[in-house]
Short mmCIF file of C-alpha atoms in Angstrom, two decimals:
data_model
loop_
_atom_site.label_atom_id
_atom_site.label_comp_id
_atom_site.label_asym_id
_atom_site.label_seq_id
_atom_site.Cartn_x
_atom_site.Cartn_y
_atom_site.Cartn_z
CA MET Y 177 -38.02 -13.46 -45.84
CA ALA Y 178 -36.30 -10.78 -43.30
CA ASN Y 179 -33.22 -10.30 -41.83
CA PHE Y 180 -31.19 -7.87 -39.23
CA CYS Y 181 -30.40 -4.53 -40.59
CA ASN Y 182 -27.84 -1.03 -39.82
CA LEU Y 183 -29.58 1.45 -40.81
CA LYS Y 184 -28.27 1.92 -43.73
CA GLU Y 185 -30.77 -0.84 -44.13
CA GLN Y 186 -27.12 -3.14 -45.44
CA ARG Y 187 -27.59 -6.76 -43.42
CA ILE Y 188 -25.86 -7.32 -40.48
CA SER Y 189 -24.83 -9.91 -38.44
CA GLU Y 190 -23.71 -9.10 -34.64
CA VAL Y 191 -23.89 -5.64 -33.23
CA THR Y 192 -21.61 -4.90 -30.13
CA LEU Y 193 -23.52 -3.14 -27.16
CA PRO Y 194 -21.40 -1.22 -24.37
CA TYR Y 195 -21.89 -1.35 -21.34
CA SER Y 196 -24.82 0.43 -19.95
CA MET Y 197 -23.68 1.43 -16.46
CA ASP Y 198 -20.66 2.82 -18.23
CA PRO Y 199 -20.83 6.92 -18.19
CA GLY Y 200 -22.23 7.70 -21.58
CA ALA Y 201 -23.14 4.56 -22.77
CA LYS Y 202 -25.84 4.42 -24.71
CA SER Y 203 -28.47 2.14 -26.49
CA VAL Y 204 -27.70 1.45 -30.15
CA MET Y 205 -30.31 1.22 -32.47
CA ILE Y 206 -30.75 -1.61 -35.43
CA GLY Y 207 -33.70 -2.42 -37.64
CA LEU Y 208 -35.35 -5.43 -39.06
CA TRP Y 209 -35.58 -5.85 -42.64
CA GLY Y 210 -39.18 -7.15 -43.09
CA PHE Y 211 -40.87 -7.25 -40.53
CA LEU Y 212 -43.79 -8.98 -41.69
CA ASP Y 213 -43.87 -12.49 -42.82
CA PHE Y 214 -45.72 -14.00 -45.59
CA ASP Y 215 -49.11 -13.12 -44.41
CA GLY Y 216 -48.56 -9.56 -42.33
CA ASN Y 217 -48.58 -10.20 -39.45
CA GLU Y 218 -45.23 -9.06 -37.79
CA LEU Y 219 -42.04 -11.04 -36.60
CA HIS Y 220 -40.98 -10.35 -32.58
CA LEU Y 221 -37.72 -10.63 -31.70
CA LEU Y 222 -37.00 -13.92 -29.12
CA SER Y 223 -34.10 -12.25 -27.18
CA THR Y 224 -32.53 -13.70 -23.99
CA PRO Y 225 -32.85 -11.80 -20.61
CA TYR Y 226 -29.24 -10.35 -20.93
CA VAL Y 227 -30.48 -7.89 -23.78
CA ASN Y 228 -33.22 -5.48 -23.46
CA VAL Y 229 -35.26 -4.63 -26.46
CA LYS Y 230 -37.84 -2.23 -27.55
CA LYS Y 231 -39.97 -1.85 -30.53
CA GLY Y 232 -39.05 1.58 -32.33
CA GLY Y 233 -41.08 2.97 -35.44
CA ILE Y 234 -40.99 1.46 -39.26
CA THR Y 235 -38.45 3.44 -41.44
CA GLY Y 236 -36.87 2.73 -44.57
CA TYR Y 237 -37.35 2.58 -48.09
CA LEU Y 238 -40.70 1.47 -48.79
CA LYS Y 239 -41.14 1.32 -45.11
CA ARG Y 240 -40.02 -1.91 -44.90
CA VAL Y 241 -37.87 -1.57 -41.34
CA ARG Y 242 -39.46 -1.97 -38.23
CA LEU Y 243 -36.10 -0.33 -35.14
CA TYR Y 244 -35.31 -1.99 -31.88
CA GLU Y 245 -33.10 -0.13 -29.69
CA LEU Y 246 -30.52 -2.75 -27.97
CA SER Y 247 -28.69 -2.45 -24.52
CA SER Y 248 -27.39 -4.47 -22.17
CA TYR Y 249 -25.82 -5.11 -18.62
CA HIS Y 250 -24.80 -8.73 -18.81
CA THR Y 251 -21.58 -8.53 -20.76
CA GLY Y 252 -20.79 -11.61 -22.88
CA THR Y 253 -22.01 -13.30 -26.30
CA TRP Y 254 -25.88 -13.52 -27.09
CA GLU Y 255 -28.18 -14.06 -29.32
CA ILE Y 256 -31.31 -12.52 -30.66
CA ASP Y 257 -34.24 -14.49 -33.15
CA ALA Y 258 -36.64 -12.76 -35.68
CA VAL Y 259 -39.07 -15.35 -35.01
CA THR Y 260 -42.77 -15.63 -37.07
CA GLN Y 261 -46.31 -15.77 -35.00
CA GLY Y 262 -45.82 -20.12 -36.27
CA GLY Y 263 -42.66 -19.91 -34.50
CA SER Y 264 -40.33 -20.25 -37.46
CA THR Y 265 -36.37 -18.50 -37.03
CA TRP Y 266 -35.71 -16.34 -40.48
CA ASP Y 267 -32.76 -13.93 -38.57
CA THR Y 268 -30.18 -14.49 -36.22
CA LEU Y 269 -28.87 -11.39 -34.90
CA THR Y 270 -25.27 -12.04 -32.39
CA VAL Y 271 -25.24 -9.60 -29.89
CA HIS Y 272 -21.70 -8.75 -28.11
CA VAL Y 273 -22.15 -6.96 -24.80
CA SER Y 274 -18.10 -4.99 -23.98
CA ALA Y 275 -17.16 -5.75 -20.98
CA PRO Y 276 -17.20 -2.54 -18.38
CA LYS Y 277 -15.18 -0.04 -18.76
CA ASP Y 278 -13.31 1.02 -15.13
CA GLN Y 279 -16.34 -0.36 -13.78
CA TRP Y 280 -13.90 -0.44 -10.73
CA GLY Y 281 -11.89 2.32 -11.03
CA GLY Y 282 -11.48 5.40 -9.27
CA ASP Y 283 -11.53 6.80 -5.81
CA SER Y 284 -13.38 3.64 -3.92
CA SER Y 285 -13.57 5.19 -0.77
CA GLN Y 286 -16.69 7.04 -2.49
CA TRP Y 287 -18.06 4.62 -4.20
CA THR Y 288 -22.61 4.19 -2.74
CA GLN Y 289 -21.97 1.29 0.13
CA GLU Y 290 -24.18 -1.32 -2.39
CA LYS Y 291 -20.67 -1.04 -4.88
CA LYS Y 292 -17.98 -1.13 -1.23
CA LEU Y 293 -19.81 -4.78 -0.63
CA ALA Y 294 -19.68 -6.02 -3.87
CA SER Y 295 -16.20 -5.71 -4.03
CA LEU Y 296 -15.30 -8.00 -1.17
CA ASP Y 297 -15.24 -11.80 -0.97
CA ALA Y 298 -18.41 -13.62 -1.29
CA ALA Y 299 -17.42 -15.12 2.01
CA LEU Y 300 -16.50 -11.76 3.96
CA ARG Y 301 -19.77 -9.80 2.23
CA PRO Y 302 -22.24 -11.39 4.10
CA LYS Y 303 -20.83 -11.55 7.32
CA VAL Y 304 -19.96 -7.72 6.93
CA ALA Y 305 -23.06 -6.50 6.25
CA ARG Y 306 -23.79 -8.64 9.40
CA ILE Y 307 -21.38 -6.57 11.41
CA LEU Y 308 -23.21 -3.42 10.03
CA ASP Y 309 -26.45 -5.16 11.26
CA ILE Y 310 -25.39 -5.38 14.88
CA LEU Y 311 -23.82 -1.91 14.91
CA ARG Y 312 -26.77 -0.72 13.77
CA ASP Y 313 -28.57 -2.55 16.29
CA ALA Y 314 -26.76 -1.09 19.31
CA GLY Y 315 -27.22 3.34 17.75
CA PHE Y 316 -24.58 3.27 15.59
CA GLN Y 317 -24.49 4.87 12.33
CA PRO Y 318 -21.91 2.21 10.39
CA LYS Y 319 -20.46 2.33 7.13
CA VAL Y 320 -18.20 0.58 5.18
CA PHE Y 321 -15.18 3.37 3.92
CA PHE Y 322 -13.17 1.26 1.43
CA GLY Y 323 -13.34 -2.49 0.34
CA TRP Y 324 -11.25 -2.84 -2.22
CA ARG Y 325 -9.13 -0.62 -3.57
CA SER Y 326 -6.57 -1.43 -6.71
CA VAL Y 327 -2.86 -2.19 -6.86
CA LYS Y 328 -2.75 0.78 -8.45
CA VAL Y 329 -4.36 2.99 -6.16
CA GLN Y 330 -2.26 0.79 -3.03
CA LEU Y 331 0.96 1.95 -4.76
CA GLN Y 332 0.08 5.89 -5.10
CA LEU Y 333 -0.91 6.58 -1.48
CA PHE Y 334 2.60 4.31 -0.64
CA ASN Y 335 4.41 6.47 -2.93
CA ARG Y 336 3.12 9.36 -1.21
CA GLY Y 337 3.64 7.84 2.24
CA VAL Y 338 0.58 7.15 3.72
CA THR Y 339 0.47 3.15 3.94
CA LYS Y 340 3.29 0.80 5.11
CA VAL Y 341 2.16 -1.34 2.20
CA LYS Y 342 2.41 -1.79 -1.29
CA PHE Y 343 -0.45 -4.65 -1.06
CA SER Y 344 -2.95 -5.74 1.61
CA PHE Y 345 -6.06 -7.64 1.69
CA HIS Y 346 -7.95 -4.65 0.56
CA ASN Y 347 -5.87 -4.95 -2.70
CA ALA Y 348 -7.13 -9.42 -3.52
CA GLN Y 349 -8.46 -9.41 -6.83
CA LYS Y 350 -9.17 -12.68 -9.01
CA PRO Y 351 -7.23 -13.05 -11.90
CA ASN Y 352 -9.26 -11.42 -14.09
CA GLY Y 353 -8.73 -8.23 -11.62
CA THR Y 354 -12.58 -8.52 -10.13
CA PRO Y 355 -12.00 -7.32 -7.06
CA ASN Y 356 -11.90 -9.86 -4.60
CA ALA Y 357 -10.97 -7.76 -0.46
CA TYR Y 358 -10.64 -10.23 2.71
CA ALA Y 359 -10.59 -7.03 4.00
CA ALA Y 360 -13.25 -3.66 5.01
CA ASP Y 361 -12.31 -0.35 6.92
CA ILE Y 362 -15.93 0.59 8.85
CA VAL Y 363 -16.87 3.91 10.52
CA ASP Y 364 -19.41 5.48 12.68
CA SER Y 365 -20.39 8.00 10.09
CA ARG Y 366 -21.08 11.10 12.36
CA TRP Y 367 -17.26 9.79 13.85
CA GLY Y 368 -15.22 8.89 11.24
CA TRP Y 369 -11.47 8.36 12.99
CA GLY Y 370 -12.08 10.84 15.44
CA ASP Y 371 -11.82 11.06 19.07
CA ALA Y 372 -15.67 10.31 19.57
CA ALA Y 373 -15.61 6.95 18.13
CA GLN Y 374 -13.24 5.96 21.24
CA ALA Y 375 -14.93 7.81 22.99
CA ASN Y 376 -18.79 6.70 22.68
CA GLY Y 377 -17.53 3.11 21.84
CA PHE Y 378 -17.47 2.50 18.52
CA TRP Y 379 -14.38 0.44 18.05
CA ASP Y 380 -15.22 -2.27 21.58
CA ALA Y 381 -18.34 -2.34 19.74
CA LEU Y 382 -16.25 -2.98 15.85
CA GLY Y 383 -14.18 -5.70 17.69
CA ASP Y 384 -16.42 -7.94 19.49
CA ALA Y 385 -19.11 -7.37 16.46
CA ALA Y 386 -15.47 -9.01 13.93
CA HIS Y 387 -14.76 -11.73 16.33
CA SER Y 388 -18.23 -12.49 16.35
CA GLN Y 389 -18.24 -13.35 13.01
CA GLY Y 390 -14.89 -15.37 12.80
CA LEU Y 391 -12.97 -12.14 11.50
CA VAL Y 392 -9.97 -10.52 12.53
CA TRP Y 393 -9.99 -7.47 13.57
CA GLY Y 394 -7.18 -4.40 13.60
CA GLY Y 395 -7.21 -2.87 16.62
CA ASP Y 396 -6.13 -6.47 18.68
CA TRP Y 397 -2.96 -6.10 16.82
CA THR Y 398 -0.25 -4.45 19.19
CA THR Y 399 2.28 -3.59 16.74
CA PHE Y 400 0.32 -1.41 14.42
CA LYS Y 401 -3.00 -0.63 15.26
CA ASP Y 402 -5.59 -0.31 12.94
CA VAL Y 403 -8.94 -0.04 14.62
CA ALA Y 404 -10.81 0.38 11.72
CA HIS Y 405 -10.17 -2.80 9.14
CA VAL Y 406 -11.86 -5.94 9.76
CA GLN Y 407 -10.70 -9.02 7.76
CA SER Y 408 -11.09 -12.91 7.03
CA LYS Y 409 -7.73 -13.70 6.64
CA GLN Y 410 -4.80 -14.15 8.60
CA ASN Y 411 -2.12 -12.04 7.93
CA SER Y 412 0.75 -14.96 7.29
CA GLU Y 413 -1.72 -15.90 4.32
CA LEU Y 414 -1.27 -11.94 2.39
CA ALA Y 415 1.54 -13.64 0.78
CA ALA Y 416 -0.79 -17.21 -0.87
CA VAL Y 417 -3.41 -13.86 -1.19
CA LYS Y 418 -0.96 -12.22 -3.58
CA ARG Y 419 -0.26 -15.01 -6.29
CA GLU Y 420 -4.07 -16.55 -5.90
CA SER Y 421 -5.13 -12.47 -6.86
CA GLY Y 422 -2.18 -12.66 -10.15
CA LEU Y 423 -0.26 -10.26 -8.88
CA MET U 89 47.34 35.73 18.11
CA ARG U 90 48.69 33.97 15.08
CA LEU U 91 48.57 30.57 16.27
CA ALA U 92 45.23 31.21 17.83
CA SER U 93 43.52 32.16 14.47
CA LEU U 94 45.41 28.50 12.83
CA LEU U 95 44.11 26.44 15.03
CA LEU U 96 40.46 27.24 14.60
CA ALA U 97 41.07 27.05 10.77
CA ALA U 98 42.37 23.77 11.41
CA CYS U 99 39.31 23.67 13.38
CA SER U 100 36.80 24.45 10.95
CA LEU U 101 38.07 22.08 8.14
CA PRO U 102 36.03 18.98 7.87
CA ALA U 103 37.29 15.95 8.89
CA ALA U 104 39.29 13.93 6.73
CA ALA U 105 37.45 11.40 5.72
CA GLN U 106 38.85 7.76 6.65
CA GLN U 107 40.14 5.76 4.79
CA HIS U 108 38.71 2.09 4.20
CA TRP U 109 39.92 -1.01 2.06
CA LEU U 110 36.26 -3.23 0.71
CA VAL U 111 36.80 -6.24 -0.75
CA ILE U 112 33.73 -6.76 -2.91
CA ALA U 113 32.69 -9.70 -3.58
CA GLY U 114 30.27 -8.89 -5.96
CA SER U 115 27.47 -5.16 -6.00
CA SER U 116 23.78 -4.33 -6.58
CA HIS U 117 21.10 -1.97 -7.03
CA SER U 118 19.40 -5.18 -5.02
CA ALA U 119 19.25 -5.50 -1.21
CA VAL U 120 18.03 -8.98 -1.60
CA GLU U 121 20.95 -9.71 -4.15
CA ALA U 122 23.02 -8.05 -1.63
CA ILE U 123 22.38 -9.97 1.24
CA LYS U 124 22.27 -13.66 -0.18
CA LEU U 125 25.70 -13.28 -1.55
CA THR U 126 27.18 -11.57 2.08
CA ALA U 127 25.52 -14.67 3.66
CA LYS U 128 27.97 -17.23 1.63
CA LEU U 129 31.17 -15.32 2.01
CA ARG U 130 29.54 -15.33 5.98
CA ALA U 131 30.78 -18.86 5.70
CA LEU U 132 34.53 -18.10 4.95
CA GLU U 133 34.60 -14.56 6.25
CA PRO U 134 32.20 -14.25 9.90
CA SER U 135 32.69 -10.36 8.85
CA ALA U 136 31.33 -10.91 5.87
CA SER U 137 28.91 -7.05 5.87
CA VAL U 138 27.00 -5.21 3.08
CA VAL U 139 28.43 -1.53 3.09
CA MET U 140 26.85 1.38 1.62
CA SER U 141 28.32 2.28 -1.93
CA SER U 142 26.68 5.74 -1.11
CA ASP U 143 29.25 5.88 2.50
CA CYS U 144 31.86 6.39 0.18
CA GLU U 145 33.13 9.39 -1.05
CA ASN U 146 35.14 7.73 -4.43
CA LEU U 147 32.21 5.01 -5.32
CA ARG U 148 29.01 5.89 -7.22
CA LEU U 149 25.86 6.05 -5.44
CA GLY U 150 23.57 3.40 -4.79
CA LEU U 151 25.36 -0.05 -4.93
CA TYR U 152 24.84 -2.74 -2.38
CA LEU U 153 28.56 -4.07 -1.72
CA SER U 154 28.96 -7.35 -0.51
CA ALA U 155 32.38 -6.97 0.98
CA ALA U 156 33.79 -9.76 2.61
CA ALA U 157 36.79 -8.00 4.33
CA VAL U 158 35.80 -3.46 5.65
CA THR U 159 39.39 -3.10 7.26
CA ALA U 160 42.10 0.47 7.44
CA ASP U 161 45.01 -2.42 7.10
CA ARG U 162 45.11 -3.64 3.59
CA ALA U 163 47.49 -6.53 4.23
CA ILE U 164 44.66 -7.76 6.22
CA ALA U 165 41.85 -7.24 3.08
CA GLN U 166 44.63 -8.46 0.46
CA ALA U 167 44.50 -11.93 2.52
CA ALA U 168 40.11 -11.28 2.89
CA LEU U 169 40.43 -10.63 -0.75
CA GLU U 170 42.02 -14.38 -1.50
CA LYS U 171 39.59 -16.42 0.41
CA ALA U 172 36.87 -14.43 -1.16
CA LYS U 173 37.94 -15.66 -4.02
CA THR U 174 37.18 -19.20 -3.71
CA ILE U 175 34.00 -17.97 -3.81
CA ALA U 176 33.46 -14.90 -6.19
CA HIS U 177 36.36 -15.19 -8.13
CA ASP U 178 36.07 -11.52 -9.67
CA SER U 179 36.31 -9.75 -6.04
CA TYR U 180 38.53 -7.02 -6.20
CA LEU U 181 39.67 -4.78 -3.36
CA ARG U 182 38.19 -0.69 -3.93
CA GLU U 183 39.85 1.80 -1.58
CA CYS U 184 36.42 3.21 -0.34
CA LYS U 185 37.56 6.58 1.75
CA ALA U 186 34.37 7.72 4.65
CA ARG U 187 31.52 9.75 4.52
CA PRO U 188 31.45 11.83 7.68
CA ALA U 189 28.21 10.84 10.00
CA SER U 190 27.88 7.52 7.44
CA LEU U 191 27.44 3.80 8.67
CA ILE U 192 30.57 2.88 7.69
CA ALA U 193 32.76 5.74 9.31
CA LEU U 194 30.98 4.48 12.53
CA ASN U 195 31.45 1.26 12.18
CA ILE U 196 27.17 0.40 11.87
CA PRO U 197 26.24 -2.86 9.56
CA ALA U 198 24.17 -1.59 6.81
CA ILE U 199 22.35 -4.47 7.51
CA ASP U 200 21.36 -6.10 10.62
CA PRO U 201 22.25 -10.21 10.88
CA SER U 202 18.07 -10.76 10.98
CA ILE U 203 17.00 -9.47 7.64
CA GLU U 204 18.84 -12.26 6.93
CA LYS U 205 15.87 -14.21 7.74
CA VAL U 206 12.89 -12.48 6.38
CA PRO U 207 10.99 -14.98 4.09
CA GLY U 208 11.57 -15.30 0.48
CA ASP U 209 7.62 -14.48 0.05
CA ALA U 210 7.78 -11.56 2.14
CA VAL U 211 4.97 -9.16 -0.07
CA ASN U 212 6.04 -5.98 2.03
CA TRP U 213 9.31 -5.35 2.07
CA THR U 214 11.14 -2.66 0.72
CA ASP U 215 15.10 -2.33 0.41
CA GLU U 216 14.89 0.16 2.89
CA ASP U 217 13.41 -1.50 5.20
CA ARG U 218 15.92 -3.84 4.88
CA THR U 219 18.53 -1.19 5.80
CA SER U 220 19.61 0.83 8.42
CA THR U 221 20.79 4.82 8.71
CA VAL U 222 21.81 6.85 11.00
CA ALA U 223 20.75 11.17 11.22
CA LYS U 224 23.51 13.46 12.81
CA LEU U 225 21.61 15.35 14.91
CA PRO U 226 23.14 19.59 16.08
CA SER U 227 24.01 17.07 19.03
CA GLY U 228 25.06 13.39 18.58
CA TYR U 229 23.40 10.98 16.52
CA LEU U 230 20.00 8.75 15.59
CA TRP U 231 20.48 5.08 14.62
CA LEU U 232 17.57 3.40 12.98
CA ARG U 233 18.77 -0.40 13.37
CA ARG U 234 16.00 -2.37 10.23
CA THR U 235 15.82 -5.53 12.45
CA TYR U 236 13.13 -8.58 11.57
CA VAL U 237 10.92 -10.55 14.29
CA ALA U 238 10.39 -13.51 12.88
CA ALA U 239 5.71 -13.16 14.12
CA PRO U 240 3.66 -14.84 11.02
CA GLU U 241 0.98 -12.82 12.52
CA ASP U 242 2.36 -9.87 11.96
CA PRO U 243 0.65 -7.52 10.12
CA GLN U 244 4.21 -5.27 9.38
CA GLU U 245 5.07 -8.61 8.71
CA GLY U 246 8.03 -8.96 11.02
CA ARG U 247 9.07 -5.52 9.98
CA ARG U 248 10.86 -3.51 12.86
CA THR U 249 12.83 0.33 12.70
CA ALA U 250 14.39 0.77 16.55
CA VAL U 251 15.71 4.20 17.38
CA LEU U 252 18.53 4.84 19.36
CA PHE U 253 20.41 7.64 20.34
CA PHE U 254 24.57 8.09 20.61
CA ALA U 255 26.00 10.79 21.85
CA ALA U 256 29.52 9.47 20.23
CA LYS U 257 30.07 6.12 20.03
CA PRO U 258 27.53 3.62 18.80
CA ALA U 259 28.54 1.04 21.58
CA ASP U 260 27.15 3.69 23.85
CA ALA U 261 23.31 4.13 22.04
CA ARG U 262 20.61 3.87 24.50
CA GLN U 263 17.36 2.97 22.34
CA LEU U 264 14.30 5.05 22.56
CA THR U 265 11.82 2.90 20.95
CA GLU U 266 12.43 -0.41 19.45
CA ASP U 267 9.72 0.11 16.65
CA CYS U 268 9.81 4.10 14.51
CA SER U 269 7.96 3.71 11.11
CA ASP U 270 7.03 7.02 9.28
CA SER U 271 9.54 8.76 12.01
CA GLY U 272 10.40 12.32 12.33
CA HIS U 273 12.54 14.29 15.03
CA ALA U 274 13.36 17.62 16.74
CA GLN U 275 16.44 18.39 19.34
CA ASN U 276 16.50 21.03 21.90
CA GLY U 277 20.06 20.28 23.93
CA THR U 278 19.28 17.00 25.45
CA ARG U 279 15.25 17.43 24.84
CA LEU U 280 14.77 14.68 21.57
CA ALA U 281 10.94 14.74 20.06
CA LEU U 282 10.78 11.34 18.34
CA SER U 283 7.28 10.70 16.78
CA CYS U 284 6.48 7.96 14.88
CA ALA U 285 3.56 6.28 12.93
CA ARG U 286 1.43 4.17 15.14
CA GLU U 287 -1.78 3.52 13.95
CA SER U 288 -3.87 3.36 10.75
CA ALA U 289 -6.17 5.96 9.71
CA GLY U 290 -8.35 5.10 6.58
CA ASP U 291 -5.43 6.80 4.35
CA ASN U 292 -3.58 8.29 6.73
CA LEU U 293 -0.83 7.22 9.16
CA PHE U 294 -1.63 8.76 12.62
CA HIS U 295 1.51 9.76 14.87
CA GLU U 296 2.65 9.75 18.22
CA ILE U 297 5.45 11.86 20.03
CA THR U 298 7.63 11.31 22.69
CA VAL U 299 9.41 13.69 24.19
CA TYR U 300 13.65 12.12 25.69
CA ASP U 301 15.60 13.22 28.05
CA THR U 302 19.31 12.32 25.79
CA SER U 303 21.18 11.67 28.17
CA THR U 304 19.31 8.91 30.74
CA ALA U 305 16.71 7.94 27.56
CA ARG U 306 13.85 8.59 29.75
CA PRO U 307 10.66 10.03 28.25
CA LEU U 308 9.22 12.85 29.47
CA LEU U 309 6.27 13.65 27.93
CA GLU U 310 3.74 11.47 25.68
CA ILE U 311 2.00 12.58 23.22
CA LYS U 312 -0.91 10.42 20.99
CA HIS U 313 -2.52 11.95 17.71
CA CYS U 314 0.56 14.41 16.48
CA ARG U 315 2.98 15.60 13.92
CA LYS U 316 5.71 16.91 13.06
CA PRO U 317 7.54 17.78 16.34
CA ASN U 318 9.66 20.97 16.96
CA LEU U 319 10.88 22.67 20.04
CA PRO U 320 10.82 26.29 19.84
CA THR U 321 12.89 25.99 24.01
CA PRO U 322 13.72 22.99 26.05
CA ASN U 323 10.61 23.50 27.42
CA GLN U 324 7.86 23.54 24.65
CA LEU U 325 6.80 20.89 22.02
CA ALA U 326 4.78 21.98 19.25
CA CYS U 327 3.61 19.79 16.32
CA GLN U 328 0.26 19.18 14.54
CA SER U 329 -2.97 17.89 16.18
CA GLU U 330 -3.52 14.92 13.87
CA GLU U 331 -7.76 14.22 13.24
CA VAL U 332 -9.26 11.83 10.18
CA ASP U 333 -13.14 12.17 9.89
CA ALA U 334 -15.34 9.87 8.20
CA GLN U 335 -14.75 11.24 5.15
CA GLY U 336 -10.94 10.04 5.73
CA ILE U 337 -9.75 13.12 4.58
CA LEU U 338 -6.67 14.40 7.64
CA HIS U 339 -7.72 17.86 10.07
CA LEU U 340 -3.63 19.01 11.24
CA ARG U 341 -4.32 22.18 13.37
CA PRO U 342 -1.16 23.16 15.35
CA LYS U 343 -0.84 21.96 19.27
CA GLN U 344 1.87 23.71 21.79
CA LEU U 345 2.82 21.63 24.71
CA GLU U 346 4.65 22.42 28.40
CA ILE U 347 7.08 19.28 29.16
CA PRO U 348 7.73 18.72 31.99
CA ASN U 349 11.43 18.73 34.26
CA ARG U 350 10.84 14.79 35.01
#
């Protein structure tokens, strides 16, 4: 019979993997003690697609341990079975994959475009993607400057006096803290908020594209303009969104 | 000669603090709590108001006082106290030695009545947004009157800061602008430069500067995307022009303009 083990050949029934996208995350090495069946055929590991399993060398006393390297990008609890060629399960290993460490931390203006889009509410995301397409087709070089940003960062900006709000649609999140922004700031990567953006018609084009997607455009506001800003909620919904965010 | 010296010396002494009697029904570190209690008091005393304790030289700083009455007459205060006790039984009378140029000294309400209508679930209102302030200038005063405007789709949730100028009496105040956040100012003679945040640009604010003739409240010059106004002469405005690049970085550059004589 076989059993999963650590590198000291001690039997284990579960193992915890770091989230592979975390900075410095390493794969975890485990062993399968007694990896051959009664006929001398090697057992194989039956795993969910959420855990990457890479076969390693043979080690241990009497060379009875097959090494495997495990890693995962999928938070949760999964199982790996050691199975004979005939389909019998000889041992099961429970694999816990940790939650990402501060996956959504840092300066969100420096995130990749993909990550910024991923931080938007699911209904807003395709609309913003469409706006970017429309603007590109018109010869602009649009980019999302901000999708989501944390309330913590927002408060830092508020305390520095560079924003007038402590909570905005950029800060919306799911109750578990996952980003769920209802707003995005879009600029042309050549001009930012410089005079050339206005002179070349970028803000007007952004406003038209936002309207075509049924979004609110901050350039329409008369009391306090925010020309790069689009949002999928009405301003009157801010208190409800804050409650929905669990804040 | 000796008399003239005495007169000069007297003129240079700080003005004696005005004395007021406050009928205090409650005090709070929160403007919202003070406003709620003051609204209840108003049913009995229509002149009930919120007073900032920091306006009184002899009181602890940082409290919002719900005052059933503010009066120079102790007898009137005593009568108001009896009424206030029917709402807040531990109401009490306290003397306030008003700081010069404070709201109470100038008889300017700290909290505009419109602020009582701010919705309870407003997200971005702070106590500072609810409280009017006054700034003493080399010549005259700037009154930042903070109010609430019911406008459900307003990105500022109805927050407004009107800026008014008056030479000596608030009753003579002239409104310079109906809304001005993150304000800055400079004065030289009858010229007053006022900067107000007007737009967001990523993590930054864009400002607009208007130069006024304070004798008429007439705007003489407006310039967008400039902050930190200075008036080196009555006919020159210096400020820092603002530009925010595609990385969201703010670039400030000195700018100087002639102010036209209109």
